[in-house]
Short mmCIF file of C-alpha atoms in Angstrom, two decimals:
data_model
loop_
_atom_site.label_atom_id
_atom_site.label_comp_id
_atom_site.label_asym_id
_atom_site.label_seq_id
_atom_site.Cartn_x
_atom_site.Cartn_y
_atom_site.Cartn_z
CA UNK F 1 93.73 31.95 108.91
CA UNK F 2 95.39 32.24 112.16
CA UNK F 3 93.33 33.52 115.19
CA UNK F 4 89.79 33.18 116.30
CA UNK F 5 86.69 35.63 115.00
CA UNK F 6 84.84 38.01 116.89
CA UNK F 7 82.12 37.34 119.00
CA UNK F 8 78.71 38.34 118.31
CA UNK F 9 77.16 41.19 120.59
CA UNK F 10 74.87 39.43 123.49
CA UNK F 11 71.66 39.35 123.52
CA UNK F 12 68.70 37.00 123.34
CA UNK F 13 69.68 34.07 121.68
CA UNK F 14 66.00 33.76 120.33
CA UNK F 15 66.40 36.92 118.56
CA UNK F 16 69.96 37.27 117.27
CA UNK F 17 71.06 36.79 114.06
CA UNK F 18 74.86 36.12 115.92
CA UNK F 19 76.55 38.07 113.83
CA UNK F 20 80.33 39.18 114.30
CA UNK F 21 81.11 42.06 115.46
CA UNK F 22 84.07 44.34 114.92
CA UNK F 23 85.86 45.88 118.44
CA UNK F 24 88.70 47.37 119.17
CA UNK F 25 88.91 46.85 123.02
CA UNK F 26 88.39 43.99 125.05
CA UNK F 27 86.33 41.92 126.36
CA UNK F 28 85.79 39.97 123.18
CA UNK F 29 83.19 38.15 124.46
CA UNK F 30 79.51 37.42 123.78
CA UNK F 31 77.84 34.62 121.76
CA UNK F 32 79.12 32.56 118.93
CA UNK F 33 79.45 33.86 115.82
CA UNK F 34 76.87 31.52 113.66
CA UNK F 35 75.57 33.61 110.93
CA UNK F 36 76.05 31.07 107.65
CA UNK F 37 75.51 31.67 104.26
CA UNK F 38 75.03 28.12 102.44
CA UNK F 39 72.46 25.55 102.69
CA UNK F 40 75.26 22.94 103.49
CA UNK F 41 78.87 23.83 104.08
CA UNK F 42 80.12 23.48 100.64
CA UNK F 43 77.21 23.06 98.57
CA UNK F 44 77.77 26.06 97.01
CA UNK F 45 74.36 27.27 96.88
CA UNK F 46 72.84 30.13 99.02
CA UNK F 47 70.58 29.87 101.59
CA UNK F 48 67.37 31.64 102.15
CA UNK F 49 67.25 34.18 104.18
CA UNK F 50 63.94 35.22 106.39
CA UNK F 51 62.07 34.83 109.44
CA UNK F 52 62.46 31.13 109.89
CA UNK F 53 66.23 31.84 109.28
CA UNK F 54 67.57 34.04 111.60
CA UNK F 55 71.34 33.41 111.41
CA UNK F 56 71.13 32.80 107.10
CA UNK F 57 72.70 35.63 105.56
CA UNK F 58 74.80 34.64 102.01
CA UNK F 59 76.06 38.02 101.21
CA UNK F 60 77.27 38.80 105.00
CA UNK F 61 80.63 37.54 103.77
CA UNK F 62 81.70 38.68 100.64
CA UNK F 63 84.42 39.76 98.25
CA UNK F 64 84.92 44.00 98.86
CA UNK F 65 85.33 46.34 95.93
CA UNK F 66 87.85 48.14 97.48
CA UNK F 67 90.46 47.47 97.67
CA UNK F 68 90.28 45.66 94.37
CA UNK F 69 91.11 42.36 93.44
CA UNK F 70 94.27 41.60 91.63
CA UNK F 71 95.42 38.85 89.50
CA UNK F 72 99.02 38.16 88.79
CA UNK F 73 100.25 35.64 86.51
CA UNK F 74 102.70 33.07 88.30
CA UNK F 75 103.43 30.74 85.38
CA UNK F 76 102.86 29.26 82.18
CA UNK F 77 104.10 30.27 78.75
CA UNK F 78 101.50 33.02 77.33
CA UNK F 79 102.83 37.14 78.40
CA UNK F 80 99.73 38.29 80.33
CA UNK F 81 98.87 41.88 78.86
CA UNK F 82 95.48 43.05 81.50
CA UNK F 83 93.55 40.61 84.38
CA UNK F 84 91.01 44.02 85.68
CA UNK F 85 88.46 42.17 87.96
CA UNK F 86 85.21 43.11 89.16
CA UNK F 87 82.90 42.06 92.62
CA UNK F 88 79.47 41.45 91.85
CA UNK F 89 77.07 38.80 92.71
CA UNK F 90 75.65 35.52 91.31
CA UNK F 91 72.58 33.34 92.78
CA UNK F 92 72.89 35.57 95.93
CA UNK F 93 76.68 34.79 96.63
CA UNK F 94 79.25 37.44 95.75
CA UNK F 95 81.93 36.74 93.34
CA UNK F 96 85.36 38.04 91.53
CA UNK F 97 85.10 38.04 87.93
CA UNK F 98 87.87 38.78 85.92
CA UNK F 99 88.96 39.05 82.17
CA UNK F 100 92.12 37.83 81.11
CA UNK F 101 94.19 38.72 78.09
CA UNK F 102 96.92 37.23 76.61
CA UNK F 103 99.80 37.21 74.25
CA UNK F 104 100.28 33.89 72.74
CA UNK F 105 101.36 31.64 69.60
CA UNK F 106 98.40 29.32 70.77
CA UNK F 107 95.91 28.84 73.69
CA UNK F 108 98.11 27.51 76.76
CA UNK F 109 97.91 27.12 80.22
CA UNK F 110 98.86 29.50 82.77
CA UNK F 111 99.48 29.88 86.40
CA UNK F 112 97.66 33.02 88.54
CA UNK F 113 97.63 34.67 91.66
CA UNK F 114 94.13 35.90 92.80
CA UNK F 115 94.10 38.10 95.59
CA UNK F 116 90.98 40.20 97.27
CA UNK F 117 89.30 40.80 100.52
CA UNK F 118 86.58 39.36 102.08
CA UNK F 119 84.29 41.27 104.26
CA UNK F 120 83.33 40.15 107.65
CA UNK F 121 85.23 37.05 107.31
CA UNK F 122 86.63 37.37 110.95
CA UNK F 123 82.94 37.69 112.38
CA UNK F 124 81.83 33.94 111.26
CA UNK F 125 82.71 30.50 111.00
CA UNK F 126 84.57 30.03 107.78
CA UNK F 127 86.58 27.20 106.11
CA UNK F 128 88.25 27.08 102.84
CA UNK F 129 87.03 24.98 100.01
CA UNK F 130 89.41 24.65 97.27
CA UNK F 131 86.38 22.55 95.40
CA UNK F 132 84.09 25.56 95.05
CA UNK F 133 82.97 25.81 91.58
CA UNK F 134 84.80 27.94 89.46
CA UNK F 135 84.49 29.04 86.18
CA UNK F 136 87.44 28.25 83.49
CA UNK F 137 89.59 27.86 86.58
CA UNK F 138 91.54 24.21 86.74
CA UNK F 139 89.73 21.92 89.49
CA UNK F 140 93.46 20.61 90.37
CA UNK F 141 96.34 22.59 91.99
CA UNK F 142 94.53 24.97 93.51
CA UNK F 143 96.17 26.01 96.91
CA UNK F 144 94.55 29.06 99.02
CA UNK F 145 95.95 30.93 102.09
CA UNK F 146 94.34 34.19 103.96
CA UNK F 147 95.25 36.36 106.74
CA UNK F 148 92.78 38.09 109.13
CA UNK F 149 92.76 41.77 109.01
CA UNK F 150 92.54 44.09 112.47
CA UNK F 151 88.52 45.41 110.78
CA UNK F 152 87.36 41.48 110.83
CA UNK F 153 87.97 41.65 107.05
CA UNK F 154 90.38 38.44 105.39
CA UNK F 155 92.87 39.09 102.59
CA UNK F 156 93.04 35.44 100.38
CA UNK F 157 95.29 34.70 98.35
CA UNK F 158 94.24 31.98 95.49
CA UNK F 159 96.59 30.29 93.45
CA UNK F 160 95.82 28.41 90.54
CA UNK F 161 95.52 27.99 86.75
CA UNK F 162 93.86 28.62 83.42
CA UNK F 163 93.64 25.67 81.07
CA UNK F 164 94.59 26.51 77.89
CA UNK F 165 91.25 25.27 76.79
CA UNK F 166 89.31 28.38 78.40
CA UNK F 167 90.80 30.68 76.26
CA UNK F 168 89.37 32.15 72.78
CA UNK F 169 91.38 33.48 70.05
CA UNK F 170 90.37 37.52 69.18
CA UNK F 171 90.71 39.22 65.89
CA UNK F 172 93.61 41.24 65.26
CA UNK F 173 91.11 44.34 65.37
CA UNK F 174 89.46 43.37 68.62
CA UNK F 175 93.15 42.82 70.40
CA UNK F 176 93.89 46.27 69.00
CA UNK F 177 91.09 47.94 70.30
CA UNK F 178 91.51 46.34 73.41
CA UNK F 179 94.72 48.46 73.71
CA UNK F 180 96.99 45.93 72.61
CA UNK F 181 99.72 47.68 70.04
CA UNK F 182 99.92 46.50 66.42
CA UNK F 183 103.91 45.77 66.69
CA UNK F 184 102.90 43.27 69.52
CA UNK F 185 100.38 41.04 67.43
CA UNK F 186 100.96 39.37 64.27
CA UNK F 187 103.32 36.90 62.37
CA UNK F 188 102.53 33.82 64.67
CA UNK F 189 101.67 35.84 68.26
CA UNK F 190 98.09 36.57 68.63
CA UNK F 191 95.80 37.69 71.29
CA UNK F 192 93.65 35.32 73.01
CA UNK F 193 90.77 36.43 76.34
CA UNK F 194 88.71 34.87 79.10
CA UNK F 195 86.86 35.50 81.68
CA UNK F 196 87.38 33.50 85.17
CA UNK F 197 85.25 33.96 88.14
CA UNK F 198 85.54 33.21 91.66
CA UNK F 199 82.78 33.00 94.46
CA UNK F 200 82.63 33.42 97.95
CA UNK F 201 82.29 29.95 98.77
CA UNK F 202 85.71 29.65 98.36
CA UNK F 203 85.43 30.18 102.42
CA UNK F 204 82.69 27.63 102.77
CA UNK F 205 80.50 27.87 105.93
CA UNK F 206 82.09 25.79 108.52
CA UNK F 207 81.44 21.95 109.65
CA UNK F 208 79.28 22.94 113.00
CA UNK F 209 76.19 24.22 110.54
CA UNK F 210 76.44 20.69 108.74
CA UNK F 211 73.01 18.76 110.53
CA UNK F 212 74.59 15.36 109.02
CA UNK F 213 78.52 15.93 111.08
CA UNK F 214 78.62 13.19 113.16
CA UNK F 215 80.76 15.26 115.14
CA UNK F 216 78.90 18.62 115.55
CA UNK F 217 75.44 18.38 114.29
CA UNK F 218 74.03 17.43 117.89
CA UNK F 219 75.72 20.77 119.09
CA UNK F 220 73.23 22.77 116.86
CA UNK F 221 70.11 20.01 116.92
CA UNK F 222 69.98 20.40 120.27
CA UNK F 223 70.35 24.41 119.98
CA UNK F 224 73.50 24.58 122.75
CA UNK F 225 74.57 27.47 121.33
CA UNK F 226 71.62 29.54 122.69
CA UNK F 227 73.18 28.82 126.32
CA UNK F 228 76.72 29.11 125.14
CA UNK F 229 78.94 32.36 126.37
CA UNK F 230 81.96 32.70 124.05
CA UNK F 231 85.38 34.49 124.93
CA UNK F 232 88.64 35.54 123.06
CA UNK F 233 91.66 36.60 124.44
CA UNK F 234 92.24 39.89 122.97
CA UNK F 235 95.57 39.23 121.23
CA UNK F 236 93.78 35.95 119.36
CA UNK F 237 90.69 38.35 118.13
CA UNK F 238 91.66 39.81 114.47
CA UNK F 239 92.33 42.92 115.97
CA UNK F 240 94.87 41.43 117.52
CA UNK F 241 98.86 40.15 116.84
CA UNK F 242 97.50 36.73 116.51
CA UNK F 243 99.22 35.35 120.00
CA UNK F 244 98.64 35.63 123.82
CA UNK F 245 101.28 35.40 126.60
CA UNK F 246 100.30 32.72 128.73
CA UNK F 247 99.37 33.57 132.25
CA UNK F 248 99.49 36.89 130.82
CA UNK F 249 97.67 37.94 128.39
CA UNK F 250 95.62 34.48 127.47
CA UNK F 251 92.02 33.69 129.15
CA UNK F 252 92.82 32.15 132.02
CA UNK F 253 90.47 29.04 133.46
CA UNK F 254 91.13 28.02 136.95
CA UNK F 255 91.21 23.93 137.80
CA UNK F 256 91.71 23.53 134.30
CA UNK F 257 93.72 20.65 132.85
CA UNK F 258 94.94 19.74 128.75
CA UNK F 259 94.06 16.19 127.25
CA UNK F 260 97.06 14.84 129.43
CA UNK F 261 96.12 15.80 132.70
CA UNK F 262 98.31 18.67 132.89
CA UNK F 263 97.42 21.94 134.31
CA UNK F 264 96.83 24.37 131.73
CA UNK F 265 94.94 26.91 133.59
CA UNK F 266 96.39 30.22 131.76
CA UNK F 267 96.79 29.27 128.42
CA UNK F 268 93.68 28.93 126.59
CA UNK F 269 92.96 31.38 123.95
CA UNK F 270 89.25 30.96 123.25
CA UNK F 271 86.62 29.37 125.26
CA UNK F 272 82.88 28.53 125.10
CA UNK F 273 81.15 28.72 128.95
CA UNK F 274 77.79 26.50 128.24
CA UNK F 275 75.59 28.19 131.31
CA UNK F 276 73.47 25.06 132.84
CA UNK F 277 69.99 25.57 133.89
CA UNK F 278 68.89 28.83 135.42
CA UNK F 279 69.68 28.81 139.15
CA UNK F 280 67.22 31.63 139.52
CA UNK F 281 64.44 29.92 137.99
CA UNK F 282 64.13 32.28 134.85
CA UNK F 283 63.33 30.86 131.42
CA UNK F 284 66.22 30.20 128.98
CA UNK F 285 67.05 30.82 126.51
CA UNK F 286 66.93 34.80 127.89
CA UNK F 287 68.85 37.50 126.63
CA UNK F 288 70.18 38.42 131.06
CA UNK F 289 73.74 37.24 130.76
CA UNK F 290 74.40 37.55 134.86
CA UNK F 291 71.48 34.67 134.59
CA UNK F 292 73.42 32.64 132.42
CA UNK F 293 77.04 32.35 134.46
CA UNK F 294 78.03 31.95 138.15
CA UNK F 295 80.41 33.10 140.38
CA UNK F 296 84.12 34.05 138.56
CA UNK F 297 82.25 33.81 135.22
CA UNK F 298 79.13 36.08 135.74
CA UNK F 299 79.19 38.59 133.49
CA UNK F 300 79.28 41.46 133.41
CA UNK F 301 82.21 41.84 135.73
CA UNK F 302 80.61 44.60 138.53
CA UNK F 303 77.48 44.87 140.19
CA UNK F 304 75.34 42.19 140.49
CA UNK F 305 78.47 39.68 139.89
CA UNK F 306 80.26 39.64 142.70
CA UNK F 307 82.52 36.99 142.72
CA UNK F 308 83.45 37.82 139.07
CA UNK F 309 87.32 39.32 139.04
CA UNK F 310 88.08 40.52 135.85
CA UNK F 311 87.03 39.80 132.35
CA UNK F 312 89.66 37.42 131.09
CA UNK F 313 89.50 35.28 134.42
CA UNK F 314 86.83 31.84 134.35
CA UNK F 315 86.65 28.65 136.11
CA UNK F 316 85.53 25.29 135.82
CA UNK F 317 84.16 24.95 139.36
CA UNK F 318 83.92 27.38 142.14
CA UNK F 319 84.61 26.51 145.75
CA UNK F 320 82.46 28.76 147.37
CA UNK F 321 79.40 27.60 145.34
CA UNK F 322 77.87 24.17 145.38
CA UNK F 323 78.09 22.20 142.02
CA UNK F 324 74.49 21.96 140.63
CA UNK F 325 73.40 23.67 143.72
CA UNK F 326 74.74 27.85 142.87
CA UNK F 327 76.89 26.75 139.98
CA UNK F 328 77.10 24.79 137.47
CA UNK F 329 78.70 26.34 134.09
CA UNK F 330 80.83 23.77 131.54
CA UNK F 331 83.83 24.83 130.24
CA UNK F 332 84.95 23.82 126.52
CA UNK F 333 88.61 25.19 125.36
CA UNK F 334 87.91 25.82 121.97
CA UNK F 335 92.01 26.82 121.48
CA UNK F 336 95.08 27.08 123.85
CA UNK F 337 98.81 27.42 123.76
#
């Protein structure tokens, strides 16, 4: 999925379940997005929800009922008569389920296009998983691809197949009274049905929430994201074309420089400002975002912020301020052009 997912409102870190949330105008900006849904990215199995689990919510993103799903058939030798699918939910994680009839000599394989929308997709930290477990859908071959929609929902697209072996043969009289016509059954064609379903986890909560990642698990262990500030440029948000301009309409972060020491100061397109210890003395984590960010990345932009210039405009260091003395903000470009 191309682009970057909302931000969740700000507000106490202590208390928010970071959540998402849908906007239509900028700034898209305010903490990361970290509800989750699994106990382990790709375990496939829910987590539970409650006090002691603030940011768990399984059925946060899910499959929508409207529109409803489709399937197509793509390939394989059988003449695909009705695929109507359902959304419902399974061990707390929503699902597609959807009954397939065919016209065949014999049980055979065939090819199929799921496609449905997931809700809230573009408000957390998603990642496919083309080894969710499926029912009577082939472990091999399958091949996914989504697209962010302007409302934070995803359409996905799964391709893959039925082995012929999931398949049961009906009675004449059952294919019939499925709505199947007489002339279209019998000799050697005969009407055969499954049911396939599909879960959520297809979009499998994303490496960060994984506490055994060597590469992220210190960033939640050591709870950084309760002192992290997160910003979008607007055209990288879903509700957006999916580009920025640089110097234009990307977030632009002054003294910055790419992985080869060049200066890349107006192209990122999604940063994380980690705010260092309160310079006022306050507790942290708090929920007062001017206490969190100095000089051109206070927030908000206005009173009480007055070296802060506009809303898409940060800075690694500021020259007026003293490093560690009345600033000292980090800087991580999480995307650029």
């Amino acid at each position: 999925m191309a682009g970057l997912p909302f931000a969740a409102a700000f507000a106490d870190p202590t208390t928010s379940a970071f959540k998402g949330a849908a906007i239509t105008s900028p700034p898209f900006q305010g903490l990361l997005p970290l509800t989750y849904s699994e106990t382990s990215p790709g375990s496939g199995t829910a987590c539970a929800a409650g006090a002691g689990a603030p940011r768990c919510d399984p059925l946060f993103v899910a499959w929508q009922s409207a529109p409803a799903p489709t399937l197509v058939q793509t390939g394989g030798t059988p003449t695909l008569f009705s695929s109507p699918c359902t959304v419902g939910t399974a061990s707390s994680i929503s699902q597609i389920s959807c009954t397939v009839l065919i016209i065949s000599v014999l049980a055979a394989d065939m090819n199929f296009r799921l496609q449905g929308t997931a809700q809230n997709a573009g408000m957390a930290l998603r990642q496919f998983n083309t080894a969710a477990t499926m029912q009577n859908v082939a472990a091999s071959g399958r091949t996914v691809s989504a697209g962010l929609n302007t409302d934070g929902s995803a359409t996905i697209s799964l391709n893959a197949l039925i082995p012929a072996s999931a398949f049961t043969m009906l009675s004449h009289a059952d294919c019939i009274a499925l709505g199947i016509a007489p002339a279209s059954i019998g000799g050697a064609l005969n009407c055969l049905q499954t049911t396939i379903t599909v879960p959520m986890t297809l979009l499998a909560d994303h490496p960060l929430f994984d506490s055994t990642n060597s590469s992220f698990a210190w960033f939640m262990r050591n709870k950084w994201y309760e002192v992290s500030y997160y910003a979008v440029a607007s055209g990288i948000a879903p509700s957006g074309t999916g580009s920025c301009t640089t110097s234009v309409t990307c977030l632009q972060v002054t003294y910055h420089r790419d992985k080869n020491n060049q200066n890349d100061e107006g192209k990122p397109r999604g940063i994380i400002v980690i705010a260092g210890r309160s310079l006022s003395g306050a507790a942290r984590p708090n929920g007062t975002l001017s206490d969190w960010l100095e000089g051109v990345n206070c927030r908000p932009v206005g009173a009480g912020c007055p070296l802060a210039t506009s809303t898409t405009v940060f800075a690694l260091r500021s020259p007026p301020l003293v490093i560690n003395g009345t600033f000292n903000d980090r800087i991580a470009v999480v995307d650029s052009n």
